[in-house]
Short mmCIF file of C-alpha atoms in Angstrom, two decimals:
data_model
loop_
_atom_site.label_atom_id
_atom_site.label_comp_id
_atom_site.label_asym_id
_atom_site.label_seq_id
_atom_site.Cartn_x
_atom_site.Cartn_y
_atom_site.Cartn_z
CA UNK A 1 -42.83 75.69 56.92
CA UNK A 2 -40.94 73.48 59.38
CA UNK A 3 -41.96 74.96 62.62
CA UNK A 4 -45.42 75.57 61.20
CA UNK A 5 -46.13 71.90 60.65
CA UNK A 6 -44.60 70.80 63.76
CA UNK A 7 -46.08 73.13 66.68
CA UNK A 8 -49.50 73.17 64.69
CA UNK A 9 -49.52 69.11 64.27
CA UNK A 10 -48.89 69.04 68.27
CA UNK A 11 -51.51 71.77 68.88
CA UNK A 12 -53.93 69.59 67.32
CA UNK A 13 -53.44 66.43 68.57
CA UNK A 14 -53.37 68.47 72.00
CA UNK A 15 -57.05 70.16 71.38
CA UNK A 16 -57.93 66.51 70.45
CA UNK A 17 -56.77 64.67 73.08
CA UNK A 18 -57.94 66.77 75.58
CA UNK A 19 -61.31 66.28 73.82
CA UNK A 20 -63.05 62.79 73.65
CA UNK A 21 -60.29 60.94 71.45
CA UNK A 22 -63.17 60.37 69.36
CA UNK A 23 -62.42 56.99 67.46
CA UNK A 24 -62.02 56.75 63.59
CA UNK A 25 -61.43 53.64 61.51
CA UNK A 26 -59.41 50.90 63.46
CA UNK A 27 -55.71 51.84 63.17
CA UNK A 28 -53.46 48.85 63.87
CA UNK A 29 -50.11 49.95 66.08
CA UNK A 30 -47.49 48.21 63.54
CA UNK A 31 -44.80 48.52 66.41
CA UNK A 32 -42.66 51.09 63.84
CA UNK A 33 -40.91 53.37 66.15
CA UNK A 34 -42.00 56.81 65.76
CA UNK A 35 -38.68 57.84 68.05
CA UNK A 36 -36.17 56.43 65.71
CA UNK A 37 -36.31 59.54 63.11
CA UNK A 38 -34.64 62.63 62.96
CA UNK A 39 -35.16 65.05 66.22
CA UNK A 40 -38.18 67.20 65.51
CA UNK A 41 -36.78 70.71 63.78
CA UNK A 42 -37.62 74.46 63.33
CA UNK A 43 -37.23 76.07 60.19
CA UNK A 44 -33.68 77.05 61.17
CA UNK A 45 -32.59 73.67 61.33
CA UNK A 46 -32.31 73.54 65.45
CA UNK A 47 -33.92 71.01 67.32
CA UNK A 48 -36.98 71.92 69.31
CA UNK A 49 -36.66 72.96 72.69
CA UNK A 50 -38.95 70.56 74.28
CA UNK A 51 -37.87 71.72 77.65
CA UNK A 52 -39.44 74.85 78.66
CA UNK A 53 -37.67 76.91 81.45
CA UNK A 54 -37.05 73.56 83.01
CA UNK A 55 -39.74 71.68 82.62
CA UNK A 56 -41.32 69.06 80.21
CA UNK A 57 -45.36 68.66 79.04
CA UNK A 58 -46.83 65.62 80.30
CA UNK A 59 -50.02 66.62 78.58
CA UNK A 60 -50.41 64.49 75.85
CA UNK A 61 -49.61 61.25 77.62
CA UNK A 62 -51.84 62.35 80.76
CA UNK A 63 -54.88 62.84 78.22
CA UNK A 64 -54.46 58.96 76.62
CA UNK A 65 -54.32 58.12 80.47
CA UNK A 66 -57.18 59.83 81.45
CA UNK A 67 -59.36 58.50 78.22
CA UNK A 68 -58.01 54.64 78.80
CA UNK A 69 -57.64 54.00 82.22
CA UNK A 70 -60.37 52.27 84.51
CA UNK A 71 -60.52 50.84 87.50
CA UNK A 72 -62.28 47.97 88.76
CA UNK A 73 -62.53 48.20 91.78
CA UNK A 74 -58.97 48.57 93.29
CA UNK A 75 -57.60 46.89 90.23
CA UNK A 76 -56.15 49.18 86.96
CA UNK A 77 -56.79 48.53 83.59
CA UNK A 78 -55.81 50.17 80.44
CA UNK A 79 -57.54 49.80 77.30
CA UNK A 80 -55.12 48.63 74.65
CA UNK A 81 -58.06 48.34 71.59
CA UNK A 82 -59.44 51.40 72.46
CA UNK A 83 -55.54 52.90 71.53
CA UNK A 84 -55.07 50.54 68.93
CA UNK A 85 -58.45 51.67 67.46
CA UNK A 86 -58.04 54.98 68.06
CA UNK A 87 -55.77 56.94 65.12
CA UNK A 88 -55.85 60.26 67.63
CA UNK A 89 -54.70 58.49 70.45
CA UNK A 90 -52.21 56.45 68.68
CA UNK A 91 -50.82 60.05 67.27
CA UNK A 92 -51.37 61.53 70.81
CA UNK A 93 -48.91 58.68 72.50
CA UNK A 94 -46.66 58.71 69.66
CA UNK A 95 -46.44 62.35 69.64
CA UNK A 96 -44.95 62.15 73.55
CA UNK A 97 -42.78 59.63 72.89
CA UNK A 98 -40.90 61.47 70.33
CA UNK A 99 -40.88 64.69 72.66
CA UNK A 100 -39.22 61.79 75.05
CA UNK A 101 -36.66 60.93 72.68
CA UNK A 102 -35.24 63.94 71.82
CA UNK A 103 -35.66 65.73 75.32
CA UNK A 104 -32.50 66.32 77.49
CA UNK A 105 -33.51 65.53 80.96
CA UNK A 106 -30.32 66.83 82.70
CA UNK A 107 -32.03 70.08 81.64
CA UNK A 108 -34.97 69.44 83.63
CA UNK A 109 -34.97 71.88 87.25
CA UNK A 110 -35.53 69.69 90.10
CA UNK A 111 -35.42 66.28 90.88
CA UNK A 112 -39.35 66.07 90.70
CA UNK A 113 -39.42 67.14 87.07
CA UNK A 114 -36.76 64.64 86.53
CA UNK A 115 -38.25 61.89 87.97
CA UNK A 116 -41.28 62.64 86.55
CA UNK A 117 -40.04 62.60 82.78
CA UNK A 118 -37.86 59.06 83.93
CA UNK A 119 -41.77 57.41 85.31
CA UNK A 120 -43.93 58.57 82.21
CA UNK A 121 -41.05 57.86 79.84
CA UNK A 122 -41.10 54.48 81.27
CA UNK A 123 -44.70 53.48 81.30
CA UNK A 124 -45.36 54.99 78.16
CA UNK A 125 -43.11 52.84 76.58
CA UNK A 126 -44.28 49.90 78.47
CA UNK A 127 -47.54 50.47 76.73
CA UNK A 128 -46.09 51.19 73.25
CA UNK A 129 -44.09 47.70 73.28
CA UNK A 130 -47.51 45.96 74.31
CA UNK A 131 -49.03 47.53 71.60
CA UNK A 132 -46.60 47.08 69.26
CA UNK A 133 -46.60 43.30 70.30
CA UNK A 134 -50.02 42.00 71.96
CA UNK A 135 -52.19 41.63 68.69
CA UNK A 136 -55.74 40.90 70.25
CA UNK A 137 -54.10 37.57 71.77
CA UNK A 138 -56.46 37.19 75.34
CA UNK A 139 -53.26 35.13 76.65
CA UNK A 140 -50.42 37.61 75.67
CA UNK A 141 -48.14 38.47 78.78
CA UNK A 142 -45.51 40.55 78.80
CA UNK A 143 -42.84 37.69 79.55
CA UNK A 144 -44.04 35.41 77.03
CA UNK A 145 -41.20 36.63 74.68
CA UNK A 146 -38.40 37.14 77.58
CA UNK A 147 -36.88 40.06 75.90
CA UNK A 148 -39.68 42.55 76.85
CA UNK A 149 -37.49 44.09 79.09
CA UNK A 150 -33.79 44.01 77.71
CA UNK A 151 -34.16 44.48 74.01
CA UNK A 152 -32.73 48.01 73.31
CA UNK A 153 -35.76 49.24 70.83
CA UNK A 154 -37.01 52.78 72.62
CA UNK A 155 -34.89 55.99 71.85
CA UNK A 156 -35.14 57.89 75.46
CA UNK A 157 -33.17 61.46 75.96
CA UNK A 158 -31.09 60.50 73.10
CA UNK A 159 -30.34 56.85 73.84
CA UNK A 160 -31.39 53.71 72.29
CA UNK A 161 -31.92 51.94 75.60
CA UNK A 162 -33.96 49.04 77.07
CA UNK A 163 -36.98 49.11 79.49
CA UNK A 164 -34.41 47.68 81.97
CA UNK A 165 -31.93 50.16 81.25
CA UNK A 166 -34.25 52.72 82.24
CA UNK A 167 -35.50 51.61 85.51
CA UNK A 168 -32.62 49.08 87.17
CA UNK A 169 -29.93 51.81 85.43
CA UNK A 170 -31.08 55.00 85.65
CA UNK A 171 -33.71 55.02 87.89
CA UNK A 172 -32.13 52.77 90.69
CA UNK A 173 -28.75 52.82 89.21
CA UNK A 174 -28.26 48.98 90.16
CA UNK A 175 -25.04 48.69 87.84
CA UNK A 176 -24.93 44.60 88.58
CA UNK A 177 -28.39 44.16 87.04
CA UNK A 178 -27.76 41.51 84.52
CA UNK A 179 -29.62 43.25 81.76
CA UNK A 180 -27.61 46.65 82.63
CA UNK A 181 -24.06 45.55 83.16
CA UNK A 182 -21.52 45.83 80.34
CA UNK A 183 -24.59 48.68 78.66
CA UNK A 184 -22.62 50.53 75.58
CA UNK A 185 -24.65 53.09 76.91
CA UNK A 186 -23.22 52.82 80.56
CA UNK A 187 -22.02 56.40 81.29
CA UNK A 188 -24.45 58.61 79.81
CA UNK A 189 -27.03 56.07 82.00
CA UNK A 190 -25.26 56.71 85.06
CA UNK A 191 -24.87 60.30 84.34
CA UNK A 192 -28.52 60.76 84.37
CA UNK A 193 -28.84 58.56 87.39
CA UNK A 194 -26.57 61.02 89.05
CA UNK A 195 -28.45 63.96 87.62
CA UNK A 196 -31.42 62.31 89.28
CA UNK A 197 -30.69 61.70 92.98
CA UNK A 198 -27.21 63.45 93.50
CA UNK A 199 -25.85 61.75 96.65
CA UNK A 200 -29.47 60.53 97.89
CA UNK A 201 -30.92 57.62 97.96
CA UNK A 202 -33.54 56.04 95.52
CA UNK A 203 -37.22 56.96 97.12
CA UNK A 204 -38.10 53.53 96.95
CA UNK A 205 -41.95 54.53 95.94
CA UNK A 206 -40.43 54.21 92.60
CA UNK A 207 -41.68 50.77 92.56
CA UNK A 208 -45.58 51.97 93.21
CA UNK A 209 -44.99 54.25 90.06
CA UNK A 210 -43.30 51.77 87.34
CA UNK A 211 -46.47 49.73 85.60
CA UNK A 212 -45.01 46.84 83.95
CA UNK A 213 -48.29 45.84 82.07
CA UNK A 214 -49.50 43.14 84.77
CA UNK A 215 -52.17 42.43 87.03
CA UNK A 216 -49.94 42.54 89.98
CA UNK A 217 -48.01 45.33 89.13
CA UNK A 218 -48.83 48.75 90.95
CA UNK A 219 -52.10 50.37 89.66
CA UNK A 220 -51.60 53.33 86.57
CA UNK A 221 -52.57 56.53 87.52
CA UNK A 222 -55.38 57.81 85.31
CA UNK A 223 -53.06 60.58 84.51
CA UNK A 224 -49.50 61.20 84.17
CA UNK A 225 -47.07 61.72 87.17
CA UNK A 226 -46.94 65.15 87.21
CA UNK A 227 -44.01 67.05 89.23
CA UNK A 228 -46.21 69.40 91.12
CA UNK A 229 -48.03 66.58 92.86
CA UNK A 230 -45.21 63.91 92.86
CA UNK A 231 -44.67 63.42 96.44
CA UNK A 232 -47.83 63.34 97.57
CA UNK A 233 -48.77 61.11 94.29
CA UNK A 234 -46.80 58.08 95.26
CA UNK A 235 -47.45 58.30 98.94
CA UNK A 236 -51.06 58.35 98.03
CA UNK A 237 -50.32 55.52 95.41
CA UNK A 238 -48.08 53.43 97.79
CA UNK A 239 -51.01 53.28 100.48
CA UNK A 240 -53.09 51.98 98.29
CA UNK A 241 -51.18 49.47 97.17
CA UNK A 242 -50.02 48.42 100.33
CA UNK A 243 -54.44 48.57 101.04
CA UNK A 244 -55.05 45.87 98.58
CA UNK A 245 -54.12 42.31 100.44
CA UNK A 246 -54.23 40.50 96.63
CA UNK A 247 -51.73 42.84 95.04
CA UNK A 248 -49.27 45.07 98.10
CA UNK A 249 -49.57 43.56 101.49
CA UNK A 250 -52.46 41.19 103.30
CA UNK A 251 -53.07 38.20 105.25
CA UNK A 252 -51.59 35.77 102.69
CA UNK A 253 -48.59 37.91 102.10
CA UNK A 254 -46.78 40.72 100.59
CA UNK A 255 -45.97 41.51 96.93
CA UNK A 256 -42.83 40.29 95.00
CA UNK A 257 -41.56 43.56 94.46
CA UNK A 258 -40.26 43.84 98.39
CA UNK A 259 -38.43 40.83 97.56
CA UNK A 260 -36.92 42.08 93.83
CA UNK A 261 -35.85 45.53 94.96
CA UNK A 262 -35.57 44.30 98.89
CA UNK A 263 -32.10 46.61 98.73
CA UNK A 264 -34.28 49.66 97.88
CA UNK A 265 -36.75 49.08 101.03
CA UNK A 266 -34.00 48.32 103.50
CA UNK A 267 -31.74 51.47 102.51
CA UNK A 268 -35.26 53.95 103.20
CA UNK A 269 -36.52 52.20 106.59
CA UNK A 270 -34.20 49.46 107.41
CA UNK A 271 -35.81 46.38 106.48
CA UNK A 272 -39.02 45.67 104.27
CA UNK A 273 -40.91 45.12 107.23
CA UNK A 274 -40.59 48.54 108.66
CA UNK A 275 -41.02 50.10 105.33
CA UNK A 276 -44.72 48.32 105.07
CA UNK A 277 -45.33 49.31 108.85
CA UNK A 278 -44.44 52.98 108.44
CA UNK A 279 -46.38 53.10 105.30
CA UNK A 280 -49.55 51.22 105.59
CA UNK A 281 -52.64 52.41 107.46
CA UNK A 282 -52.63 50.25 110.39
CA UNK A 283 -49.12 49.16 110.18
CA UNK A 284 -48.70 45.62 110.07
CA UNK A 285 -51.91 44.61 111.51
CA UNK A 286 -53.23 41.44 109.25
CA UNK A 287 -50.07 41.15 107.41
CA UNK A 288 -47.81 37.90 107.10
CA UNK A 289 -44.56 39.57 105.79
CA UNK A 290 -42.69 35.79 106.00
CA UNK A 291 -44.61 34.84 102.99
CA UNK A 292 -45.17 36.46 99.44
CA UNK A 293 -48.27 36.60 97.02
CA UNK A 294 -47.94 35.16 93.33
CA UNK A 295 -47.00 37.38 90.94
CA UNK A 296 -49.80 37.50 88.23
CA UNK A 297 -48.51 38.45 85.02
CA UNK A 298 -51.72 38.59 83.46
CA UNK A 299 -51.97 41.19 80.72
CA UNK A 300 -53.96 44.29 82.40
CA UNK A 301 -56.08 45.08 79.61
CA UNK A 302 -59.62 46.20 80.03
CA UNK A 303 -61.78 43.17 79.31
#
């Protein structure tokens, strides 16, 4: 029966994944979109409530997280083979990202389970697409295409929407971004941008929590961002950024982001500057904020 197959199928890949995500036989990620089928259903016909009382699971994508993400030091990196190789984890991440399509986030109680569905929704797709599109190529970047981030492929709460779409529209709700203006989706992305941060502003730690698949980009978590722990999460995760002088803020600079989202900085502390200072253990002590560091868009793939 329908609701059978369904709740067992995600019980198992569960009790697996929060096992050892023991490989099998090498399982290439063909870049098919599990998201673009019909909404998961119950024997009655009715979609599956995959928000519970207000809140969404994180589970599954936290467990591929926890199995795949290292550090090296102060430097992230996920292991894309291991997925790719992996026919449990592959099941595990496209498992989530269907519960991410057919969710209804306005639903969500709180603007920390919100946000928290918007940041894992994001970076699990981020990792889908490089699956879906790296291929065992040691040089493949994220921008070697240029449509990375607009192409409208991942179905998110109901939309067919673009990686850009997500974070400049309804996670900053910057309506001038060039791949955002003129959306077909426009309202229903500024609806949940609303739903998000009512009359406040962004909480420009955003930026710390968004992993774009790079070297320089913020660190992943080796978990998912989880609502309970969210604030304390990205303060934790935006000091150490700021800690690392060849990725947030050093001697030879600060990172690119305070120049891209600049707008987002200035409206929480009044000017980038400030926002590093009031952040960073030991302020701006050692740091040249009148230049930036490169931007290394360097795949971040466990090597």
């Amino acid at each position: 029966m329908a609701t059978y197959q369904v709740l067992s199928t995600r019980a198992l890949l569960l009790a697996l994944s929060l096992g050892s995500l023991s490989c099998g036989s090498y399982v290439k990620y063909d870049g098919n979109d599990p998201t673009q089928g019909a909404p998961l259903l119950t024997d009655s016909g009715i979609a599956v409530d995959l928000v519970k009382e207000g809140t969404f699971d994180h589970t599954l994508f936290s467990s591929v997280l926890t199995q795949y993400v290292s550090l090296d030091g102060k430097q992230s990196a996920l292991d894309y083979d291991g997925i790719a190789q992996n026919p449990i984890a592959v099941a595990a991440l496209d498992a989530y990202r269907i519960d991410v399509a057919n969710a209804d986030p306005e639903a969500l109680k709180g603007q920390a389970q919100q946000l928290a569905f918007w940041l894992n929704a994001y970076n699990a797709n981020v990792i889908a697409g490089v699956l879906a599109s790296y291929g065992g190529d040691p040089t493949y970047s994220v921008i070697t295409s240029g449509t990375f981030f607009n192409a409208r492929v991942y179905r998110i709460a109901g939309l067919m929407m673009s990686l850009d779409e997500l974070e400049q529209g309804v996670i900053r709700g910057d309506w001038d971004h060039p791949n955002v203006a003129g959306s077909p989706s426009d309202a229903k992305l500024r609806a949940f941008h609303s739903a998000l941060w009512g009359k406040e502003q962004v909480n420009a730690r955003i930026h710390v929590a968004l992993n774009c698949a790079a070297l320089s980009c913020p660190n992943l978590l080796q978990k998912a961002w989880l609502p309970a722990t969210l604030p304390q999460d990205l303060q934790q995760a935006l000091e150490a950024f700021l800690a690392d002088p060849f990725k947030g803020a050093g001697s030879d600079g600060i990172s690119l982001l305070f120049t891209y989202y600049k707008p987002d900085f200035e409206a929480e502390a009044g000017s980038v500057s400030a926002f590093i200072e009031n952040n960073r253990k030991g302020g701006l002590s050692g740091v040249s904020t009148d230049k930036s560091l490169n931007y290394d868009w360097t795949l971040n793939i466990k090597r």
